[in-house]
Amino acid sequence: MLRVGLSGGIGSGKSTVSARLTELGAHVVDADRVAREVVEPGTPALAAIRDRFGADVITDGALDRPALGRIVFADQQARRDLEAITHPAIAARTANLMAAVQATDPAGVLVHDVPLLVELGTSAEYHLVLGVHAPVEERVRRLVADRGMAEADARARIAAQADDDARRRASDVILDNTGTREELVDAVDRLWRERLVPFARNLATGQRAPRPASVRLVDPDPTWPEEAERLLGRIGGALGAAAATLDHIGSTAVPVAATDVIDLQLGVEELAVADDPAVIAALAAAGFPRVPGVDRDNPKDGAPWPKRFHGSSDPGRVVHLHVREVGSPGWRRALLFRDALRADAGTREEYVALKRSILAADAGWDSCLTAKEPRFDAVHDRIEEWALATGWSPSAAVGGSA
């Protein structure tokens, strides 16, 4: 099942997105609703809140949310104390709801509507994170006009949440809600049709999403490292100790003009780990199915350079996941290539010029790969000279994904 995290600051329009996704057929687990359920009268969480914050936050046996809000949104320690009480109960209830959805519709789309996704740092738990954006001043206006909130309270609540930059870094998709409601709904519909539904279908069947028919260079994108960080977090979360190293490699890790592909390297202690059916299944469930028939790199020393290769089930993001043994020539070269291009302007220029000449004919993926390897041998020699001159070592390079 495709797990989608949905987040947005208060007043951003997240509820509109959540409601539309429900209408389109998504199973929505609403964190706010769960949060209300776990503090209903008679629950252990409500009793703990009364013990910590006093009887003034209880009215007629129920939680007085405005009274509690005035305390916790003005006091960080109070907010942390409240979260320590409610978060475990919310997590347990959420897990039960998600398990029920998984059991009834394993090929569907599950949306976790959670305002504090960014604050909790849980992006890696989802296949995709959607962030809803609106400018702060517009959010303040909405909270005052639509909810009757005092402006000072509205600003305090917004300030207590993650800022726009943190939300952007955590999100794979930003839904802009600076326009009309109809424009936002249209954007959700396109996302559902073009990305969420095919992503869910690919996950259910263990398929890699089709890549664009042709390969072309694009200008460097400053968000590539952030994308890679999110993807590596998902892979690491899926594999645990089986992942010895995880790195962003290739042109998008430099970054330079590149094909819009996020290349990642998963280092394993031995390829038998990569061939473990449990590891293959875990990667497929995380959205990275094995691509059969790709089992080696083009060697530079005449010896075999074995590897394994996984793609992405997400039609909105081409990912190449290279799985190599830690310490192997292919593993080392991927790290060296990235670091040399980052450090040496001449090597970068030579490499990009070679790529442009290869892609001038609007080549397809297979022909591009066939053409580029022998022509990159000169670059390979240059980066080895750089490694020798600088004393570069792969141990210092591991984890240099940003």
Tab-separated table of N, CA and C in Angstrom, residues 21-79:
chain	number	residue	atom	x	y	z
A	21	LEU	N	-8.670	14.235	-1.292
A	21	LEU	CA	-8.077	12.910	-1.433
A	21	LEU	C	-9.049	11.824	-0.981
A	22	THR	N	-9.818	12.113	0.066
A	22	THR	CA	-10.843	11.166	0.505
A	22	THR	C	-11.883	10.964	-0.590
A	23	GLU	N	-12.328	12.049	-1.213
A	23	GLU	CA	-13.318	11.959	-2.288
A	23	GLU	C	-12.784	11.151	-3.477
A	24	LEU	N	-11.478	11.243	-3.713
A	24	LEU	CA	-10.883	10.534	-4.844
A	24	LEU	C	-10.669	9.047	-4.573
A	25	GLY	N	-10.763	8.650	-3.313
A	25	GLY	CA	-10.648	7.228	-2.986
A	25	GLY	C	-9.525	6.864	-2.047
A	26	ALA	N	-8.801	7.848	-1.528
A	26	ALA	CA	-7.740	7.550	-0.572
A	26	ALA	C	-8.335	7.197	0.786
A	27	HIS	N	-7.607	6.382	1.528
A	27	HIS	CA	-7.956	6.083	2.921
A	27	HIS	C	-7.187	7.083	3.785
A	28	VAL	N	-7.877	7.961	4.450
A	28	VAL	CA	-7.224	9.023	5.215
A	28	VAL	C	-7.287	8.706	6.699
A	29	VAL	N	-6.138	8.692	7.326
A	29	VAL	CA	-6.046	8.603	8.779
A	29	VAL	C	-5.685	10.002	9.266
A	30	ASP	N	-6.612	10.621	9.960
A	30	ASP	CA	-6.483	12.014	10.386
A	30	ASP	C	-5.866	12.066	11.780
A	31	ALA	N	-4.650	12.596	11.862
A	31	ALA	CA	-3.957	12.633	13.150
A	31	ALA	C	-4.695	13.492	14.165
A	32	ASP	N	-5.321	14.580	13.709
A	32	ASP	CA	-6.073	15.414	14.648
A	32	ASP	C	-7.256	14.647	15.238
A	33	ARG	N	-7.931	13.885	14.390
A	33	ARG	CA	-9.062	13.094	14.887
A	33	ARG	C	-8.577	12.045	15.878
A	34	VAL	N	-7.469	11.382	15.539
A	34	VAL	CA	-6.902	10.396	16.466
A	34	VAL	C	-6.503	11.065	17.774
A	35	ALA	N	-5.914	12.262	17.670
A	35	ALA	CA	-5.499	12.978	18.880
A	35	ALA	C	-6.691	13.295	19.771
A	36	ARG	N	-7.850	13.572	19.162
A	36	ARG	CA	-9.046	13.826	19.970
A	36	ARG	C	-9.561	12.531	20.611
A	37	GLU	N	-9.474	11.450	19.851
A	37	GLU	CA	-9.984	10.180	20.374
A	37	GLU	C	-9.220	9.716	21.602
A	38	VAL	N	-7.897	9.914	21.612
A	38	VAL	CA	-7.102	9.368	22.709
A	38	VAL	C	-7.214	10.187	23.989
A	39	VAL	N	-7.876	11.370	23.926
A	39	VAL	CA	-8.068	12.164	25.142
A	39	VAL	C	-9.549	12.330	25.462
A	40	GLU	N	-10.358	11.424	24.963
A	40	GLU	CA	-11.777	11.459	25.313
A	40	GLU	C	-11.960	11.122	26.793
A	41	PRO	N	-13.108	11.513	27.365
A	41	PRO	CA	-13.339	11.214	28.788
A	41	PRO	C	-13.125	9.739	29.103
A	42	GLY	N	-12.431	9.500	30.191
A	42	GLY	CA	-12.180	8.139	30.633
A	42	GLY	C	-10.896	7.530	30.117
A	43	THR	N	-10.177	8.227	29.243
A	43	THR	CA	-8.932	7.674	28.702
A	43	THR	C	-7.769	7.950	29.645
A	44	PRO	N	-6.766	7.080	29.633
A	44	PRO	CA	-5.577	7.320	30.467
A	44	PRO	C	-4.873	8.632	30.116
A	45	ALA	N	-4.859	9.002	28.824
A	45	ALA	CA	-4.174	10.230	28.434
A	45	ALA	C	-4.838	11.452	29.050
A	46	LEU	N	-6.161	11.476	29.089
A	46	LEU	CA	-6.846	12.631	29.680
A	46	LEU	C	-6.522	12.737	31.164
A	47	ALA	N	-6.465	11.604	31.845
A	47	ALA	CA	-6.116	11.635	33.269
A	47	ALA	C	-4.710	12.188	33.475
A	48	ALA	N	-3.783	11.810	32.598
A	48	ALA	CA	-2.412	12.296	32.724
A	48	ALA	C	-2.333	13.796	32.440
A	49	ILE	N	-3.145	14.275	31.516
A	49	ILE	CA	-3.176	15.712	31.223
A	49	ILE	C	-3.689	16.486	32.433
A	50	ARG	N	-4.705	15.966	33.064
A	50	ARG	CA	-5.250	16.646	34.264
A	50	ARG	C	-4.182	16.696	35.359
A	51	ASP	N	-3.452	15.592	35.526
A	51	ASP	CA	-2.413	15.562	36.559
A	51	ASP	C	-1.326	16.596	36.274
A	52	ARG	N	-0.969	16.757	34.984
A	52	ARG	CA	0.137	17.656	34.645
A	52	ARG	C	-0.300	19.116	34.595
A	53	PHE	N	-1.488	19.410	34.039
A	53	PHE	CA	-1.870	20.801	33.767
A	53	PHE	C	-2.972	21.324	34.690
A	54	GLY	N	-3.554	20.460	35.495
A	54	GLY	CA	-4.532	20.908	36.465
A	54	GLY	C	-5.971	20.819	35.977
A	55	ALA	N	-6.893	21.020	36.920
A	55	ALA	CA	-8.320	20.881	36.622
A	55	ALA	C	-8.849	21.978	35.703
A	56	ASP	N	-8.116	23.070	35.559
A	56	ASP	CA	-8.598	24.178	34.728
A	56	ASP	C	-8.667	23.816	33.243
A	57	VAL	N	-7.995	22.743	32.830
A	57	VAL	CA	-8.055	22.353	31.417
A	57	VAL	C	-9.119	21.281	31.179
A	58	ILE	N	-9.935	21.001	32.208
A	58	ILE	CA	-11.027	20.027	32.093
A	58	ILE	C	-12.346	20.749	32.363
A	59	THR	N	-13.312	20.591	31.460
A	59	THR	CA	-14.637	21.188	31.627
A	59	THR	C	-15.693	20.118	31.419
A	60	ASP	N	-16.530	19.912	32.432
A	60	ASP	CA	-17.578	18.893	32.370
A	60	ASP	C	-17.020	17.527	31.998
A	61	GLY	N	-15.846	17.205	32.532
A	61	GLY	CA	-15.246	15.899	32.315
A	61	GLY	C	-14.498	15.738	31.013
A	62	ALA	N	-14.531	16.769	30.149
A	62	ALA	CA	-13.869	16.689	28.850
A	62	ALA	C	-12.723	17.693	28.779
A	63	LEU	N	-11.804	17.452	27.845
A	63	LEU	CA	-10.679	18.345	27.683
A	63	LEU	C	-11.137	19.692	27.139
A	64	ASP	N	-10.720	20.756	27.801
A	64	ASP	CA	-10.969	22.115	27.327
A	64	ASP	C	-9.796	22.499	26.428
A	65	ARG	N	-9.937	22.278	25.152
A	65	ARG	CA	-8.825	22.463	24.221
A	65	ARG	C	-8.325	23.917	24.158
A	66	PRO	N	-9.212	24.907	24.089
A	66	PRO	CA	-8.696	26.284	24.084
A	66	PRO	C	-7.873	26.613	25.315
A	67	ALA	N	-8.330	26.130	26.484
A	67	ALA	CA	-7.583	26.407	27.712
A	67	ALA	C	-6.214	25.749	27.678
A	68	LEU	N	-6.178	24.507	27.223
A	68	LEU	CA	-4.896	23.812	27.125
A	68	LEU	C	-4.005	24.469	26.061
A	69	GLY	N	-4.616	24.876	24.946
A	69	GLY	CA	-3.858	25.504	23.870
A	69	GLY	C	-3.177	26.781	24.322
A	70	ARG	N	-3.859	27.564	25.150
A	70	ARG	CA	-3.263	28.817	25.616
A	70	ARG	C	-2.010	28.551	26.448
A	71	ILE	N	-1.969	27.396	27.083
A	71	ILE	CA	-0.802	27.051	27.894
A	71	ILE	C	0.345	26.541	27.015
A	72	VAL	N	0.041	25.561	26.190
A	72	VAL	CA	1.126	24.856	25.503
A	72	VAL	C	1.700	25.640	24.324
A	73	PHE	N	0.909	26.500	23.692
A	73	PHE	CA	1.446	27.244	22.572
A	73	PHE	C	2.270	28.446	23.014
A	74	ALA	N	2.256	28.741	24.288
A	74	ALA	CA	3.077	29.837	24.820
A	74	ALA	C	4.260	29.328	25.636
A	75	ASP	N	4.375	28.015	25.807
A	75	ASP	CA	5.397	27.446	26.691
A	75	ASP	C	5.921	26.164	26.045
A	76	GLN	N	7.167	26.202	25.575
A	76	GLN	CA	7.732	25.041	24.882
A	76	GLN	C	7.813	23.811	25.775
A	77	GLN	N	8.177	23.982	27.033
A	77	GLN	CA	8.271	22.833	27.928
A	77	GLN	C	6.894	22.223	28.159
A	78	ALA	N	5.889	23.075	28.296
A	78	ALA	CA	4.529	22.554	28.463
A	78	ALA	C	4.108	21.761	27.237
A	79	ARG	N	4.469	22.262	26.063
A	79	ARG	CA	4.112	21.546	24.838
A	79	ARG	C	4.832	20.192	24.773
